[in-house]
Coordinates of N, CA and C and ligand atoms in Angstrom, one line a residue:
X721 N 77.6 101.4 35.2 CA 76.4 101.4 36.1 C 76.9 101.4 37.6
X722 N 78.0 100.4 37.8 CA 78.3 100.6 38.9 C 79.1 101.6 39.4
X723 N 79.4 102.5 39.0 CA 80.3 103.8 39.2 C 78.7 104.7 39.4
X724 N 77.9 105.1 38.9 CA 77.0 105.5 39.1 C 76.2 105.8 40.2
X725 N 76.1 104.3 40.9 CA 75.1 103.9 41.8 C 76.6 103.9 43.0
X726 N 77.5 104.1 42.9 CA 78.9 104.8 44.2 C 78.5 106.2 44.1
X727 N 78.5 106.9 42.7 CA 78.4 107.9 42.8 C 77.0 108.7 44.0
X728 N 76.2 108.3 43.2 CA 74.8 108.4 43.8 C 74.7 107.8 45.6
X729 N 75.3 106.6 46.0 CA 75.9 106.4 47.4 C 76.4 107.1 47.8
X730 N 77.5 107.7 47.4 CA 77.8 108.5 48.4 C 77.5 110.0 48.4
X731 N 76.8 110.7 47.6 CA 76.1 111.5 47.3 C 74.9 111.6 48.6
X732 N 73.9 110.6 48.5 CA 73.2 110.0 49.1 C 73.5 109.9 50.7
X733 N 74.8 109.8 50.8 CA 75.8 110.0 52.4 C 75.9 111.0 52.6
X734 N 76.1 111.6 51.8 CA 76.7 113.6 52.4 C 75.7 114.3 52.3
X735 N 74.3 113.9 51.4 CA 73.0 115.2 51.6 C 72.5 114.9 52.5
X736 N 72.3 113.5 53.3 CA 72.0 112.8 54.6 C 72.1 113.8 55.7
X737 N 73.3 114.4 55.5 CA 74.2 114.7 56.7 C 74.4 116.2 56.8
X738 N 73.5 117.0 55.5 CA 73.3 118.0 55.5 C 74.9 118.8 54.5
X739 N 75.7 117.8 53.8 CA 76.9 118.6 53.5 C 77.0 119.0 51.7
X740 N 77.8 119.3 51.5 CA 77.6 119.8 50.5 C 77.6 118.5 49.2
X741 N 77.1 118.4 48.0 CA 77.6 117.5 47.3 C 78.9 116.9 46.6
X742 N 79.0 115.9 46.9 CA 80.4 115.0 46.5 C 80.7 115.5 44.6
X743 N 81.9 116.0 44.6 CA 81.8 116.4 43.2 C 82.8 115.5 42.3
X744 N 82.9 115.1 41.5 CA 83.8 114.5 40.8 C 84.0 114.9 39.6
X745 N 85.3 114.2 38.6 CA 85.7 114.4 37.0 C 85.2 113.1 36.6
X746 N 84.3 113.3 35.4 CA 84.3 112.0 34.5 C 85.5 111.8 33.9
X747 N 86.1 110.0 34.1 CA 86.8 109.7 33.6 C 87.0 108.7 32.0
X748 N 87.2 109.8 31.3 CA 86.7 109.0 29.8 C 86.7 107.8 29.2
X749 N 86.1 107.0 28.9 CA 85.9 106.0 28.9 C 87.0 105.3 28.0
X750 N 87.6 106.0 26.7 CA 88.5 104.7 26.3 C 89.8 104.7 27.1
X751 N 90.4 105.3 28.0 CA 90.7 105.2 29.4 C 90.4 104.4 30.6
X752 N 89.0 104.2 30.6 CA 88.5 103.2 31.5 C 88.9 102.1 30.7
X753 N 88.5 101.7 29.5 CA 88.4 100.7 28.2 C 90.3 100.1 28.7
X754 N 90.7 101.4 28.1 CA 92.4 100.4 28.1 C 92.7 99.8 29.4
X755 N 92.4 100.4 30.5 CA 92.7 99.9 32.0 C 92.0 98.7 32.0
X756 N 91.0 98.0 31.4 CA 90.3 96.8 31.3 C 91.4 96.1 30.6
X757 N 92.0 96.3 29.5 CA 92.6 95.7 28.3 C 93.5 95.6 28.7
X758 N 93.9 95.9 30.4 CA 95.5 95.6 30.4 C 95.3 94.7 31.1
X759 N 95.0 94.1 31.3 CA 94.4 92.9 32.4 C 95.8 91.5 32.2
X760 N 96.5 91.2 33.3 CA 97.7 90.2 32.5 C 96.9 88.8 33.6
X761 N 97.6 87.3 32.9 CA 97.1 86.4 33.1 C 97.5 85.3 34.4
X762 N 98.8 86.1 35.0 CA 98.9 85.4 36.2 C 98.7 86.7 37.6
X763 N 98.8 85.8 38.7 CA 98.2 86.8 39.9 C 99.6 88.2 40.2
X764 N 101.0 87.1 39.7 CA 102.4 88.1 40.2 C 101.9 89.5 39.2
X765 N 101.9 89.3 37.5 CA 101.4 90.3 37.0 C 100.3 91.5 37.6
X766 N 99.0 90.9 37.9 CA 97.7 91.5 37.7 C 98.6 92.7 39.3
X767 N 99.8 91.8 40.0 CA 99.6 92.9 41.4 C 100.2 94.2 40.9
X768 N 101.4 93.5 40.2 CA 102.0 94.8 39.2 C 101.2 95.9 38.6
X769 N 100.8 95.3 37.4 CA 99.6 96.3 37.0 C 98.8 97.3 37.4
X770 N 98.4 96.5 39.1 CA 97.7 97.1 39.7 C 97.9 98.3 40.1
X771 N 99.3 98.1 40.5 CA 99.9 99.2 41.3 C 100.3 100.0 40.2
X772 N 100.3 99.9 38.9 CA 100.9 100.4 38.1 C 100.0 101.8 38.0
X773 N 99.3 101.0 37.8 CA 97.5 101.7 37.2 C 97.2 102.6 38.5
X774 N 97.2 102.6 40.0 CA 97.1 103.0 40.6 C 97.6 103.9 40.9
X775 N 99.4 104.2 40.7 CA 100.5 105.4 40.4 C 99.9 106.2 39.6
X776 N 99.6 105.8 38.2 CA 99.4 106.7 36.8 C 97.9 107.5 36.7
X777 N 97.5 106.8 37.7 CA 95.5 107.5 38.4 C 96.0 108.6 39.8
X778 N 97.7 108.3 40.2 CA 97.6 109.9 40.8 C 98.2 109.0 42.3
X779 N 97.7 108.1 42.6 CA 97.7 106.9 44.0 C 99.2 107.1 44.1
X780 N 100.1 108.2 44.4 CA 101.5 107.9 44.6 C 101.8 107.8 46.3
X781 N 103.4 107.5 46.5 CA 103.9 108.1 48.0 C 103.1 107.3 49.0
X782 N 102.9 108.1 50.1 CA 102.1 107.4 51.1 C 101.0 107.0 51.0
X783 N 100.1 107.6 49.8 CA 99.3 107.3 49.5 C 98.5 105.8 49.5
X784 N 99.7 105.3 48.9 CA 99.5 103.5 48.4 C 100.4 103.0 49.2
X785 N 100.0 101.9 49.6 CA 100.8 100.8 50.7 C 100.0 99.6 50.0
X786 N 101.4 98.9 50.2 CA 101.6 97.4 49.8 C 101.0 96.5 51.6
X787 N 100.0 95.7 51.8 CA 99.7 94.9 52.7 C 100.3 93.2 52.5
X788 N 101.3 93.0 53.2 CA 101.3 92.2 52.9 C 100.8 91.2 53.6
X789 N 100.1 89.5 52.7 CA 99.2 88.6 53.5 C 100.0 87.3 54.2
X790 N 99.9 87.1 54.7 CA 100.2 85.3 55.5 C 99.7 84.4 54.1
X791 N 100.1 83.9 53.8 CA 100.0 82.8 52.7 C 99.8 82.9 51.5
X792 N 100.1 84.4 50.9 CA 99.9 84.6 49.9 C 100.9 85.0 49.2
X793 N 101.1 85.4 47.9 CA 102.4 85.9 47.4 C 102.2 86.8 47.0
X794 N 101.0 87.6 46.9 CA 100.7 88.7 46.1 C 99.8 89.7 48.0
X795 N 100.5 91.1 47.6 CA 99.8 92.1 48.9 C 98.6 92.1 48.5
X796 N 97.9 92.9 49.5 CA 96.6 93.7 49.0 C 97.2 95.1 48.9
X797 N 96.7 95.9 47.7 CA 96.9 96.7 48.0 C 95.7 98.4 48.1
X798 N 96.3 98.9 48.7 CA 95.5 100.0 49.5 C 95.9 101.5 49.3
X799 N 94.8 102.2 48.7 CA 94.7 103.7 47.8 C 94.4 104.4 48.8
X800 N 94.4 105.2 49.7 CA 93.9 105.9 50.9 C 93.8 107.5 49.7
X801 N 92.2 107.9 49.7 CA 91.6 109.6 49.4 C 91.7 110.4 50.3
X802 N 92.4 111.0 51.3 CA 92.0 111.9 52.0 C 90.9 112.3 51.8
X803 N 89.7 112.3 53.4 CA 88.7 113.8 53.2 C 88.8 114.5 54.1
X804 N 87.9 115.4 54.2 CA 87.5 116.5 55.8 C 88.0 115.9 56.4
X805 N 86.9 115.1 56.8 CA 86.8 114.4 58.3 C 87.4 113.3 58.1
X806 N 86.8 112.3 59.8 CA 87.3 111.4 60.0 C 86.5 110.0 59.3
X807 N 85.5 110.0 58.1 CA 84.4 109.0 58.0 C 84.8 108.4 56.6
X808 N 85.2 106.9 56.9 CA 85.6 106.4 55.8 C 84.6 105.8 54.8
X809 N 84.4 105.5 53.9 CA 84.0 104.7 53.4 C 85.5 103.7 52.2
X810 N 84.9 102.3 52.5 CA 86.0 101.9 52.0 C 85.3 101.2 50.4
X811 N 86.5 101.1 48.9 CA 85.5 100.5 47.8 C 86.5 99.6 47.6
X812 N 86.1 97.7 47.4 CA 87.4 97.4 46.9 C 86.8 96.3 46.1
X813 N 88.0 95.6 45.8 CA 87.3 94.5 44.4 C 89.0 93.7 45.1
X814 N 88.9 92.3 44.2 CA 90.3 91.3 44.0 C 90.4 91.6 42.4
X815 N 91.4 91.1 42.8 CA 92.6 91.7 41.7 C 92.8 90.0 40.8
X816 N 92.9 89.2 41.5 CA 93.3 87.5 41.9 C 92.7 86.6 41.1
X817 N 93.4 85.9 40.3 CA 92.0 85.5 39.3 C 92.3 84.0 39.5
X818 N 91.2 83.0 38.8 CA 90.9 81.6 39.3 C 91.9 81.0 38.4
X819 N 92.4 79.9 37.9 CA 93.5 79.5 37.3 C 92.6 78.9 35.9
X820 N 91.5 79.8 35.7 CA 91.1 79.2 34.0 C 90.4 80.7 33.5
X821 N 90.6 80.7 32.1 CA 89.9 81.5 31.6 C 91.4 83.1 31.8
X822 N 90.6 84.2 31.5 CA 91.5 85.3 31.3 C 91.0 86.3 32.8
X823 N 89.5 85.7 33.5 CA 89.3 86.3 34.9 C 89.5 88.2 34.8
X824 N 89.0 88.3 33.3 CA 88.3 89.9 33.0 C 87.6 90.1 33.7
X825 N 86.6 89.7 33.4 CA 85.0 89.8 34.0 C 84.8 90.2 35.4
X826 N 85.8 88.3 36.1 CA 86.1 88.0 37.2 C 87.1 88.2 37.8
X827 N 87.8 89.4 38.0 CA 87.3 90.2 38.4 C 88.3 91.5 38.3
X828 N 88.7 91.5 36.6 CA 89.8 92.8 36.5 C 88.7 93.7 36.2
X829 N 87.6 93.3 35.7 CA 86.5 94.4 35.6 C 86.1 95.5 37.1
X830 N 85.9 94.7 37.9 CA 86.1 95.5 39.1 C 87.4 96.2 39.2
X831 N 88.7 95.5 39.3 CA 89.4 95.8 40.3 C 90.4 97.0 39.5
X832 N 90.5 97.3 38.1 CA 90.9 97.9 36.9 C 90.0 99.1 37.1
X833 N 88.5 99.3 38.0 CA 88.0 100.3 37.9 C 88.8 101.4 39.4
X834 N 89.0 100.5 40.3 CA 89.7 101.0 41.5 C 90.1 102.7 40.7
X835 N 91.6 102.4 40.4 CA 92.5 103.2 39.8 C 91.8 104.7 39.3
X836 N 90.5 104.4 38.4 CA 89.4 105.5 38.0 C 88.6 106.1 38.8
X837 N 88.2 105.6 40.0 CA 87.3 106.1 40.7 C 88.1 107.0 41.6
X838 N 89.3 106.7 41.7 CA 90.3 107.2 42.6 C 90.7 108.9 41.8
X839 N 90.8 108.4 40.8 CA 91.1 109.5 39.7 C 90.1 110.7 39.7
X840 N 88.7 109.8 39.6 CA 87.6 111.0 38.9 C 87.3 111.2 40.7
X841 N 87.3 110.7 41.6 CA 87.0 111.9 43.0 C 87.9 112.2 43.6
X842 N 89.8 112.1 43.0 CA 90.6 112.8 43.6 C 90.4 114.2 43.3
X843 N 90.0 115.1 42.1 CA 90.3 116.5 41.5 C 89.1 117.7 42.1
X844 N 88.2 117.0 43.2 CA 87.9 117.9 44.1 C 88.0 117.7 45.7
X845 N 88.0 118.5 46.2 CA 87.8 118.5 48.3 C 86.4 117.5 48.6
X846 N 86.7 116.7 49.1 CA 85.8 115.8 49.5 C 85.6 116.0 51.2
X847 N 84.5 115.0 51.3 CA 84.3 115.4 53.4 C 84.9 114.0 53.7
X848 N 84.7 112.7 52.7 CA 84.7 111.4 53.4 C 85.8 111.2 52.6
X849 N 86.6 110.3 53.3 CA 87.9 109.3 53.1 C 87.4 108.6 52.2
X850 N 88.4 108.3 51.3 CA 87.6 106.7 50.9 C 89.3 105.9 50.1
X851 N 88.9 104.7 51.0 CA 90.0 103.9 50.4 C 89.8 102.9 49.5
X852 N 90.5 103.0 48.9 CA 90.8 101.9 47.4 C 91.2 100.6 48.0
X853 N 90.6 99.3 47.7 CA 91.4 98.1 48.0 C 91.4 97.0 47.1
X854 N 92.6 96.6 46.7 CA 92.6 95.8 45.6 C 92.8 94.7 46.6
X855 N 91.9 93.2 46.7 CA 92.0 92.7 47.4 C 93.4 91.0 46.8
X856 N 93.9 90.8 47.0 CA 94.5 89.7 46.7 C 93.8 88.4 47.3
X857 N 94.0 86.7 46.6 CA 93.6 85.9 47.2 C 91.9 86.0 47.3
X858 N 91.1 86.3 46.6 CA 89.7 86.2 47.0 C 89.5 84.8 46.4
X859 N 89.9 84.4 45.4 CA 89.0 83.1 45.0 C 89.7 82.4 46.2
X860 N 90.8 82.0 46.5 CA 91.3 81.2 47.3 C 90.3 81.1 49.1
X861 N 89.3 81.7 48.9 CA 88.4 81.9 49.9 C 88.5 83.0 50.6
X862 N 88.7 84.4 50.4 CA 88.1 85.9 51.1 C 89.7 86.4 51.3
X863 N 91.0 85.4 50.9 CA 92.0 85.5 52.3 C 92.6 87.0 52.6
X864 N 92.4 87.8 51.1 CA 93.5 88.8 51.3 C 92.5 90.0 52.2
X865 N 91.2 90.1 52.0 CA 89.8 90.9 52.3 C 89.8 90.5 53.8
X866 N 89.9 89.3 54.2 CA 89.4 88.7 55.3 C 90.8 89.4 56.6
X867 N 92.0 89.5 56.0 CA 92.9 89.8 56.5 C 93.6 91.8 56.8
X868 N 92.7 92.0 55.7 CA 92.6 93.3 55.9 C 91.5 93.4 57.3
X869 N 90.3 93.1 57.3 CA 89.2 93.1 58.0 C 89.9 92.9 59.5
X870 N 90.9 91.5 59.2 CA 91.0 91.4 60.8 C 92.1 92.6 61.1
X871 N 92.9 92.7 60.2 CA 94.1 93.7 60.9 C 93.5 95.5 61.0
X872 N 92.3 95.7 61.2 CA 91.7 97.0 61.4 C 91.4 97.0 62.5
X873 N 92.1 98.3 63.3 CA 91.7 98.2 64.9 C 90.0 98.8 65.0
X874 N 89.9 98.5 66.0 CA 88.9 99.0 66.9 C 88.2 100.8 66.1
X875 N 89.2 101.4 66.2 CA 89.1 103.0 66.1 C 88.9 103.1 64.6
X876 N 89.3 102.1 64.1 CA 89.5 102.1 62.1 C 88.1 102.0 61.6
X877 N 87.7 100.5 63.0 CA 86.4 100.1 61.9 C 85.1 101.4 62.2
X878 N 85.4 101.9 63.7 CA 84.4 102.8 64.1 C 84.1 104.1 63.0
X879 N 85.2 104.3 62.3 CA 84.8 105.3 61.3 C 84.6 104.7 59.8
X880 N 84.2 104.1 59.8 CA 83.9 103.1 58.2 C 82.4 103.1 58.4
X881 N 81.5 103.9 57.4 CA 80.8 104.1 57.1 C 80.5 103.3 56.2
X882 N 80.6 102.9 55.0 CA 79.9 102.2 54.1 C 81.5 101.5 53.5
X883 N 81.1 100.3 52.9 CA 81.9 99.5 52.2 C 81.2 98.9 50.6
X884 N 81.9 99.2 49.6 CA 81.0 99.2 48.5 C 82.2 98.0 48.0
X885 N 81.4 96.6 47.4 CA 82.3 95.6 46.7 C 82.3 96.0 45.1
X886 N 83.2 95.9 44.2 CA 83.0 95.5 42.6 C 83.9 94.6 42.6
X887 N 82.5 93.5 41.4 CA 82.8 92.1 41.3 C 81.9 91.8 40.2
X888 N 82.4 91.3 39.3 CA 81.7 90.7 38.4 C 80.9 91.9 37.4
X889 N 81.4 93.2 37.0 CA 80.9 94.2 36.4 C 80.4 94.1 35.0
X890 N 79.4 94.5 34.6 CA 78.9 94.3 33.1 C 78.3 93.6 32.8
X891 N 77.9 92.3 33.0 CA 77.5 90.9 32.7 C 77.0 90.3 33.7
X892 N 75.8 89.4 33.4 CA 75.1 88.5 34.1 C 74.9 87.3 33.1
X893 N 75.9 86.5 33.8 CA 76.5 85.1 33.3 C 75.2 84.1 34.0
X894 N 74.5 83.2 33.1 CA 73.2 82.7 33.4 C 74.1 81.4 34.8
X895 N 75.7 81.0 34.9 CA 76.4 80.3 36.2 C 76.3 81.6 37.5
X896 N 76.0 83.0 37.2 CA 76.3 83.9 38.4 C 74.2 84.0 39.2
X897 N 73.9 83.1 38.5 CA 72.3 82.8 38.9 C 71.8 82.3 40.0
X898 N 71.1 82.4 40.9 CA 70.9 81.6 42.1 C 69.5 80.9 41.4
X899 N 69.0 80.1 42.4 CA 67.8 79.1 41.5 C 66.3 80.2 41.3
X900 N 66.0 81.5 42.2 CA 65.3 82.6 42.2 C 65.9 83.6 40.8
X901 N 67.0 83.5 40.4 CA 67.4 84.3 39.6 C 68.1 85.7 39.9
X902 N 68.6 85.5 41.3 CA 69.3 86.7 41.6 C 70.6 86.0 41.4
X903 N 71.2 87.5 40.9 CA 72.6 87.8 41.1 C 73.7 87.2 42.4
X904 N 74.6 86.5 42.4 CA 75.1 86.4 43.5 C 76.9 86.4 43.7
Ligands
ZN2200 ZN1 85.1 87.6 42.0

């Protein structure tokens, strides 16, 4: 669903603007499926993987840069799409999981999709950038996200057009409830 509603976003961004439509490759699902299934249980793994998954979806060379954070042990790391122009839009999710449970859901379900979306809108000419961010450190409070954010100059943020989060994909867990019943 949520690949859909990116898709349809930024779709939604380029007919705005008069340009042609964003075209992409469906990427097949027991593909999507194994990239979920490889999900490993500490943070040094999940960064590995990450990058692993990220190389084998195409993300090679200059492409992918390792960020590294002030107090953390694991980078963020970062997929850059070339487009046309100069107008980014950025998608990212953490990688980082909380110290119980296997932290699928929360959040290799997002961040296991990075890798695919990179895949299914690298195989045509796009107009907008769009960068991949696997974020490190999010449970630990925003840190690896928060540090990306501050280390973006002036000129960076001015072309960032939209920022799309995945977090918590597939499921609505009756704890992800606010007392209205929204999602949070
Ligand atoms: Zn999360």
């Amino acid at each position: 669903m949520t690949l859909t509603l990116l898709i349809a976003f930024a779709l939604g961004l380029t007919a705005s603007q008069g340009a042609p439509q964003l075209q992409f490759e469906p990427v097949l699902q027991p593909l999507i499926e194994a990239r979920l299934k490889s999900f490993a249980r500490s943070n040094e793994q999940r960064a590995q993987v990450m990058k692993k998954l990220f190389v084998e979806s195409g993300c090679t060379g200059d492409k992918l840069t390792e960020q590294p954070v002030p107090h953390l042990d694991q980078p963020n790391l970062i997929c850059v799409l070339p487009g046309a122009d100069g107008a980014v839009v950025l998608v990212g999710a953490h990688f980082d999981i909380v110290q119980k449970g296997d932290g699928v859901v929360d959040n290799w379900s997002g961040a296991a999709l990075l890798p695919s979306l990179y895949q299914s809108l690298s195989q045509h000419p796009r107009r907008h950038t769009y960068v991949f961010l696997a974020f490190s450190g999010e449970e630990k409070g925003l840190v690896g996200s928060e540090y990306y954010a501050k280390k973006l100059t002036k000129e960076e943020k001015s072309r960032i057009h939209a920022m799309v989060n995945l977090d918590t994909l597939g499921v609505v867990h009756p704890s992800n409830l606010d007392s209205q019943g929204l999602v949070f």
